[in-house]
PDB file of C-alpha atoms in Angstrom:
ATOM      1  CA  MET A  31      52.195 -94.762 -62.185  1.00  0.00           C
ATOM      2  CA  PHE A  32      52.526 -93.593 -58.928  1.00  0.00           C
ATOM      3  CA  LYS A  33      54.590 -90.537 -60.235  1.00  0.00           C
ATOM      4  CA  CYS A  34      51.091 -89.764 -62.533  1.00  0.00           C
ATOM      5  CA  HIS A  35      49.646 -90.048 -59.831  1.00  0.00           C
ATOM      6  CA  ARG A  36      50.573 -87.619 -58.391  1.00  0.00           C
ATOM      7  CA  SER A  37      51.557 -85.142 -60.430  1.00  0.00           C
ATOM      8  CA  SER A  38      48.226 -85.111 -61.237  1.00  0.00           C
ATOM      9  CA  ASN A  39      47.213 -84.021 -58.033  1.00  0.00           C
ATOM     10  CA  GLN A  40      49.290 -81.516 -57.246  1.00  0.00           C
ATOM     11  CA  LYS A  41      48.215 -79.829 -60.812  1.00  0.00           C
ATOM     12  CA  VAL A  42      44.568 -79.966 -59.536  1.00  0.00           C
ATOM     13  CA  GLY A  43      45.814 -78.919 -56.058  1.00  0.00           C
ATOM     14  CA  LYS A  44      47.338 -76.236 -58.270  1.00  0.00           C
ATOM     15  CA  ASN A  45      44.140 -74.848 -59.652  1.00  0.00           C
ATOM     16  CA  MET A  46      41.360 -75.222 -56.421  1.00  0.00           C
ATOM     17  CA  ARG A  47      40.931 -72.143 -55.141  1.00  0.00           C
ATOM     18  CA  ASP A  48      40.649 -71.535 -51.426  1.00  0.00           C
ATOM     19  CA  PHE A  49      36.750 -70.749 -50.237  1.00  0.00           C
ATOM     20  CA  ASN A  50      35.480 -69.511 -46.258  1.00  0.00           C
ATOM     21  CA  PHE A  51      32.117 -71.410 -45.662  1.00  0.00           C
ATOM     22  CA  PHE A  52      32.177 -69.265 -42.430  1.00  0.00           C
ATOM     23  CA  SER A  53      33.343 -65.562 -43.132  1.00  0.00           C
ATOM     24  CA  HIS A  54      29.446 -64.159 -43.998  1.00  0.00           C
ATOM     25  CA  TYR A  55      29.163 -66.128 -40.221  1.00  0.00           C
ATOM     26  CA  ILE A  56      32.049 -64.321 -37.943  1.00  0.00           C
ATOM     27  CA  ASP A  57      31.544 -60.649 -39.807  1.00  0.00           C
ATOM     28  CA  THR A  58      27.533 -60.568 -38.332  1.00  0.00           C
ATOM     29  CA  LYS A  59      28.611 -62.012 -34.716  1.00  0.00           C
ATOM     30  CA  LYS A  60      31.699 -59.058 -35.376  1.00  0.00           C
ATOM     31  CA  THR A  61      28.509 -56.974 -36.042  1.00  0.00           C
ATOM     32  CA  SER A  62      26.440 -57.492 -33.439  1.00  0.00           C
ATOM     33  CA  LYS A  63      29.007 -57.224 -31.117  1.00  0.00           C
ATOM     34  CA  LYS A  64      29.836 -54.005 -32.070  1.00  0.00           C
ATOM     35  CA  ARG A  65      25.867 -52.930 -31.909  1.00  0.00           C
ATOM     36  CA  LEU A  66      26.031 -54.307 -28.361  1.00  0.00           C
ATOM     37  CA  ILE A  67      29.333 -52.512 -27.232  1.00  0.00           C
ATOM     38  CA  HIS A  68      27.004 -49.122 -28.644  1.00  0.00           C
ATOM     39  CA  LEU A  69      23.824 -49.855 -26.896  1.00  0.00           C
ATOM     40  CA  SER A  70      25.516 -50.936 -23.903  1.00  0.00           C
ATOM     41  CA  LEU A  71      27.876 -47.862 -23.711  1.00  0.00           C
ATOM     42  CA  ILE A  72      23.844 -45.305 -24.750  1.00  0.00           C
ATOM     43  CA  GLY A  73      22.682 -47.051 -21.299  1.00  0.00           C
ATOM     44  CA  ILE A  74      25.087 -46.825 -19.165  1.00  0.00           C
ATOM     45  CA  THR A  75      25.136 -42.175 -20.945  1.00  0.00           C
ATOM     46  CA  ILE A  76      21.512 -42.689 -20.174  1.00  0.00           C
ATOM     47  CA  THR A  77      21.616 -44.870 -16.543  1.00  0.00           C
ATOM     48  CA  LEU A  78      24.191 -42.177 -15.939  1.00  0.00           C
ATOM     49  CA  VAL A  79      22.070 -38.835 -16.228  1.00  0.00           C
ATOM     50  CA  ILE A  80      18.990 -39.996 -15.299  1.00  0.00           C
ATOM     51  CA  GLY A  81      21.032 -40.772 -12.052  1.00  0.00           C
ATOM     52  CA  SER A  82      22.704 -37.174 -12.496  1.00  0.00           C
ATOM     53  CA  ILE A  83      19.235 -35.153 -12.463  1.00  0.00           C
ATOM     54  CA  THR A  84      17.948 -37.774  -9.512  1.00  0.00           C
ATOM     55  CA  PHE A  85      20.564 -36.890  -7.024  1.00  0.00           C
ATOM     56  CA  ALA A  86      20.934 -33.272  -8.378  1.00  0.00           C
ATOM     57  CA  ASN A  87      16.264 -33.358  -6.967  1.00  0.00           C
ATOM     58  CA  ILE A  88      17.167 -35.204  -4.114  1.00  0.00           C
ATOM     59  CA  GLN A  89      19.922 -32.787  -3.142  1.00  0.00           C
ATOM     60  CA  ARG A  90      17.709 -29.525  -4.201  1.00  0.00           C
ATOM     61  CA  ALA A  91      14.720 -31.637  -2.457  1.00  0.00           C
ATOM     62  CA  ASN A  92      16.659 -31.577   0.907  1.00  0.00           C
ATOM     63  CA  LYS A  93      18.268 -28.481   0.594  1.00  0.00           C
ATOM     64  CA  ILE A  94      14.179 -26.588  -0.130  1.00  0.00           C
ATOM     65  CA  GLU A  95      12.998 -29.007   2.798  1.00  0.00           C
ATOM     66  CA  LYS A  96      16.102 -27.820   5.590  1.00  0.00           C
ATOM     67  CA  GLU A  97      15.268 -23.887   4.558  1.00  0.00           C
ATOM     68  CA  ILE A  98      11.550 -24.575   5.605  1.00  0.00           C
ATOM     69  CA  GLN A  99      12.575 -26.517   8.598  1.00  0.00           C
ATOM     70  CA  ASP A 100      14.849 -23.316   9.771  1.00  0.00           C
ATOM     71  CA  LEU A 101      12.683 -20.569   8.429  1.00  0.00           C
ATOM     72  CA  LYS A 102      10.422 -22.235  10.921  1.00  0.00           C
ATOM     73  CA  ASN A 103      13.172 -22.599  14.035  1.00  0.00           C
ATOM     74  CA  TYR A 104      13.353 -19.734  13.499  1.00  0.00           C
ATOM     75  CA  LEU A 105       9.257 -18.442  13.478  1.00  0.00           C
ATOM     76  CA  ASN A 106       8.982 -20.082  16.768  1.00  0.00           C
ATOM     77  CA  SER A 107      11.883 -19.057  18.173  1.00  0.00           C
ATOM     78  CA  GLU A 108      11.811 -16.985  20.785  1.00  0.00           C
ATOM     79  CA  GLU A 109      14.452 -14.396  19.783  1.00  0.00           C
ATOM     80  CA  ARG A 110      11.410 -14.009  16.891  1.00  0.00           C
ATOM     81  CA  ILE A 111       8.716 -14.137  19.407  1.00  0.00           C
ATOM     82  CA  LYS A 112      10.270 -11.445  21.241  1.00  0.00           C
ATOM     83  CA  LYS A 113      10.726  -8.665  18.277  1.00  0.00           C
ATOM     84  CA  SER A 114       7.665  -9.327  17.015  1.00  0.00           C
ATOM     85  CA  ASN A 115       6.347  -9.202  20.119  1.00  0.00           C
ATOM     86  CA  GLU A 116       7.994  -5.594  20.742  1.00  0.00           C
ATOM     87  CA  LEU A 117       7.009  -4.835  17.270  1.00  0.00           C
ATOM     88  CA  GLU A 118       3.614  -4.835  17.682  1.00  0.00           C
ATOM     89  CA  GLU A 119       4.012  -2.884  21.250  1.00  0.00           C
ATOM     90  CA  ILE A 120       5.999  -0.282  19.129  1.00  0.00           C
ATOM     91  CA  LYS A 121       3.123  -0.104  16.279  1.00  0.00           C
ATOM     92  CA  ARG A 122       0.386   0.403  18.771  1.00  0.00           C
ATOM     93  CA  LYS A 123       2.711   2.954  20.610  1.00  0.00           C
ATOM     94  CA  MET A 124       2.554   4.481  17.090  1.00  0.00           C
ATOM     95  CA  LYS A 125      -1.105   4.143  16.205  1.00  0.00           C
ATOM     96  CA  ILE A 126      -2.140   6.796  19.760  1.00  0.00           C
ATOM     97  CA  THR A 127       0.645   8.627  18.549  1.00  0.00           C
ATOM     98  CA  ASN A 128      -1.072   8.695  15.242  1.00  0.00           C
ATOM     99  CA  SER A 129      -3.831   9.627  16.807  1.00  0.00           C
ATOM    100  CA  TYR A 130      -3.189  12.347  19.615  1.00  0.00           C
ATOM    101  CA  TYR A 131      -1.362  13.859  16.556  1.00  0.00           C
ATOM    102  CA  THR A 132      -4.765  13.183  14.326  1.00  0.00           C
ATOM    103  CA  ILE A 133      -6.844  15.447  17.135  1.00  0.00           C
ATOM    104  CA  VAL A 134      -4.474  17.785  18.114  1.00  0.00           C
ATOM    105  CA  GLU A 135      -3.793  18.883  14.673  1.00  0.00           C
ATOM    106  CA  ALA A 136      -7.598  18.778  14.243  1.00  0.00           C
ATOM    107  CA  ILE A 137      -7.314  21.360  17.563  1.00  0.00           C
ATOM    108  CA  ASN A 138      -4.688  23.352  16.335  1.00  0.00           C
ATOM    109  CA  THR A 139      -6.319  23.316  12.341  1.00  0.00           C
ATOM    110  CA  ASP A 140      -9.612  25.147  15.029  1.00  0.00           C
ATOM    111  CA  MET A 141      -7.702  27.444  16.457  1.00  0.00           C
ATOM    112  CA  ASP A 142      -6.479  28.611  13.712  1.00  0.00           C
ATOM    113  CA  LYS A 143     -10.178  28.923  12.429  1.00  0.00           C
ATOM    114  CA  VAL A 144     -10.359  30.725  14.874  1.00  0.00           C
ATOM    115  CA  ASP A 145      -8.235  32.916  15.131  1.00  0.00           C
ATOM    116  CA  ILE A 146      -8.668  34.031  11.314  1.00  0.00           C
ATOM    117  CA  VAL A 147     -12.621  34.340  11.980  1.00  0.00           C
ATOM    118  CA  SER A 148     -12.149  35.910  14.609  1.00  0.00           C
ATOM    119  CA  SER A 149      -9.890  38.356  13.931  1.00  0.00           C
ATOM    120  CA  SER A 150     -11.473  38.950  10.560  1.00  0.00           C
ATOM    121  CA  LEU A 151     -15.362  39.201  11.868  1.00  0.00           C
ATOM    122  CA  MET A 152     -13.972  41.926  14.718  1.00  0.00           C
ATOM    123  CA  GLU A 153     -12.842  43.872  12.417  1.00  0.00           C
ATOM    124  CA  LYS A 154     -15.816  44.067  10.069  1.00  0.00           C
ATOM    125  CA  ILE A 155     -18.576  43.818  12.579  1.00  0.00           C
ATOM    126  CA  SER A 156     -16.512  46.887  14.705  1.00  0.00           C
ATOM    127  CA  SER A 157     -16.809  48.514  11.802  1.00  0.00           C
ATOM    128  CA  SER A 158     -20.231  48.083  10.853  1.00  0.00           C
ATOM    129  CA  THR A 159     -22.056  49.115  13.600  1.00  0.00           C
ATOM    130  CA  PRO A 160     -23.997  51.669  13.200  1.00  0.00           C
ATOM    131  CA  LYS A 161     -23.547  54.875  15.981  1.00  0.00           C
ATOM    132  CA  ASP A 162     -25.805  55.046  18.398  1.00  0.00           C
ATOM    133  CA  LEU A 163     -25.312  50.994  18.808  1.00  0.00           C
ATOM    134  CA  PHE A 164     -22.574  49.540  21.277  1.00  0.00           C
ATOM    135  CA  ILE A 165     -22.272  45.608  21.663  1.00  0.00           C
ATOM    136  CA  LYS A 166     -21.670  44.272  25.660  1.00  0.00           C
ATOM    137  CA  THR A 167     -21.131  41.070  25.128  1.00  0.00           C
ATOM    138  CA  ILE A 168     -20.052  38.589  21.701  1.00  0.00           C
ATOM    139  CA  SER A 169     -18.680  35.499  21.344  1.00  0.00           C
ATOM    140  CA  LEU A 170     -17.420  34.070  18.210  1.00  0.00           C
ATOM    141  CA  THR A 171     -16.721  30.651  17.075  1.00  0.00           C
ATOM    142  CA  VAL A 172     -16.008  28.691  13.819  1.00  0.00           C
ATOM    143  CA  LYS A 173     -19.802  28.227  12.863  1.00  0.00           C
ATOM    144  CA  ASP A 174     -21.470  31.226  14.701  1.00  0.00           C
ATOM    145  CA  GLY A 175     -21.536  34.439  16.890  1.00  0.00           C
ATOM    146  CA  GLN A 176     -23.969  35.400  19.005  1.00  0.00           C
ATOM    147  CA  MET A 177     -24.103  39.200  20.518  1.00  0.00           C
ATOM    148  CA  GLN A 178     -26.034  41.425  22.749  1.00  0.00           C
ATOM    149  CA  GLY A 179     -26.502  45.203  23.091  1.00  0.00           C
ATOM    150  CA  VAL A 180     -27.402  48.138  23.240  1.00  0.00           C
ATOM    151  CA  ALA A 181     -29.090  50.406  20.190  1.00  0.00           C
ATOM    152  CA  LYS A 182     -31.364  53.932  20.173  1.00  0.00           C
ATOM    153  CA  SER A 183     -34.173  53.001  18.311  1.00  0.00           C
ATOM    154  CA  ARG A 184     -35.276  49.735  16.725  1.00  0.00           C
ATOM    155  CA  VAL A 185     -33.550  50.889  13.051  1.00  0.00           C
ATOM    156  CA  THR A 186     -30.719  50.963  14.249  1.00  0.00           C
ATOM    157  CA  ILE A 187     -31.112  47.594  15.192  1.00  0.00           C
ATOM    158  CA  ALA A 188     -31.586  46.924  11.506  1.00  0.00           C
ATOM    159  CA  GLU A 189     -29.514  48.856   9.955  1.00  0.00           C
ATOM    160  CA  PHE A 190     -26.691  47.316  11.952  1.00  0.00           C
ATOM    161  CA  VAL A 191     -28.400  43.576  10.271  1.00  0.00           C
ATOM    162  CA  HIS A 192     -28.319  44.481   7.197  1.00  0.00           C
ATOM    163  CA  ASN A 193     -24.289  45.566   7.760  1.00  0.00           C
ATOM    164  CA  LEU A 194     -23.860  41.540   9.120  1.00  0.00           C
ATOM    165  CA  LYS A 195     -25.477  40.637   6.358  1.00  0.00           C
ATOM    166  CA  LYS A 196     -22.465  42.398   3.960  1.00  0.00           C
ATOM    167  CA  ILE A 197     -19.733  40.456   5.598  1.00  0.00           C
ATOM    168  CA  ASP A 198     -18.889  38.033   3.447  1.00  0.00           C
ATOM    169  CA  LEU A 199     -18.391  35.825   6.141  1.00  0.00           C
ATOM    170  CA  VAL A 200     -21.513  36.177   7.293  1.00  0.00           C
ATOM    171  CA  GLU A 201     -24.264  33.571   5.946  1.00  0.00           C
ATOM    172  CA  ASN A 202     -27.160  34.220   8.212  1.00  0.00           C
ATOM    173  CA  VAL A 203     -27.967  37.044  10.731  1.00  0.00           C
ATOM    174  CA  HIS A 204     -30.859  35.687  12.817  1.00  0.00           C
ATOM    175  CA  VAL A 205     -32.385  38.676  15.864  1.00  0.00           C
ATOM    176  CA  SER A 206     -33.876  36.331  18.364  1.00  0.00           C
ATOM    177  CA  ILE A 207     -33.840  39.177  21.504  1.00  0.00           C
ATOM    178  CA  ILE A 208     -35.486  42.808  20.538  1.00  0.00           C
ATOM    179  CA  ASN A 209     -36.944  44.567  23.974  1.00  0.00           C
ATOM    180  CA  LYS A 210     -37.321  48.292  25.442  1.00  0.00           C
ATOM    181  CA  GLU A 211     -34.307  48.354  28.217  1.00  0.00           C
ATOM    182  CA  SER A 212     -36.829  49.601  30.647  1.00  0.00           C
ATOM    183  CA  ARG A 213     -40.281  52.611  30.226  1.00  0.00           C
ATOM    184  CA  GLU A 214     -38.402  55.127  31.397  1.00  0.00           C
ATOM    185  CA  ASN A 215     -35.531  54.384  29.021  1.00  0.00           C
ATOM    186  CA  SER A 216     -36.223  54.578  25.167  1.00  0.00           C
ATOM    187  CA  SER A 217     -32.695  52.437  23.699  1.00  0.00           C
ATOM    188  CA  TYR A 218     -33.352  48.456  22.993  1.00  0.00           C
ATOM    189  CA  ILE A 219     -31.660  45.762  24.240  1.00  0.00           C
ATOM    190  CA  PHE A 220     -31.097  43.056  21.312  1.00  0.00           C
ATOM    191  CA  ALA A 221     -29.626  39.526  20.762  1.00  0.00           C
ATOM    192  CA  ILE A 222     -28.433  38.415  17.486  1.00  0.00           C
ATOM    193  CA  ARG A 223     -27.264  34.817  16.243  1.00  0.00           C
ATOM    194  CA  CYS A 224     -24.621  35.346  12.729  1.00  0.00           C
ATOM    195  CA  THR A 225     -24.036  31.906  11.084  1.00  0.00           C
ATOM    196  CA  PHE A 226     -20.468  31.935   8.769  1.00  0.00           C
ATOM    197  CA  LYS A 227     -19.364  30.623   5.655  1.00  0.00           C
ATOM    198  CA  ASP A 228     -16.453  28.199   6.201  1.00  0.00           C
ATOM    199  CA  VAL A 229     -13.792  29.073   5.872  1.00  0.00           C
ATOM    200  CA  ASN A 230     -12.052  26.654   3.668  1.00  0.00           C
ATOM    201  CA  ASN A 231     -14.336  27.776   0.849  1.00  0.00           C
ATOM    202  CA  ASN A 232     -14.858  31.104   1.604  1.00  0.00           C
ATOM    203  CA  GLU A 233     -10.862  31.467   1.239  1.00  0.00           C
ATOM    204  CA  THR A 234     -11.070  29.108  -1.772  1.00  0.00           C
ATOM    205  CA  ASP A 235     -13.758  31.490  -3.002  1.00  0.00           C
TER     206      ASP A 235
END
């Protein structure tokens, strides 16, 4: 009877299947652990990236701050102030020099104009002078000219004025004085003022 009982148990044991009721719990635990590791790695990576960026920004800010401080130190340094004062002195001297140069250039230009007017006008006035008219004094500038002289008659003076007006450099002619030289002498003394055209405009024309 005992034998039959053992045989029956052995048979039942052979026909029974093994069931693991904790396998799902174990798999879930493994998955959660992997996910936790994965999230931890991501968190560490993000922390490292943020830390690197923050460190780089701090380094850059420190560098910029140092450069600003160095620049301030240079601007306030005695050497820079001395160079700045020297530069201002040089600028002042250059300004004075340029002013002198401008004045000298203007004088030279006026002298050139006077030379042009004088040489050209003297020749043209001489060729415009009638036979019986004599110029005693003459003074010429860039803008005008003054002449005093003696003429045989009023007609001779009028002829001279007419000839002066025909000169291209002359703009206006004004006779300020016509008087008899003396009772004994029939000649006339005269004074004439001429205004001249601008030399530059005349040359352009």
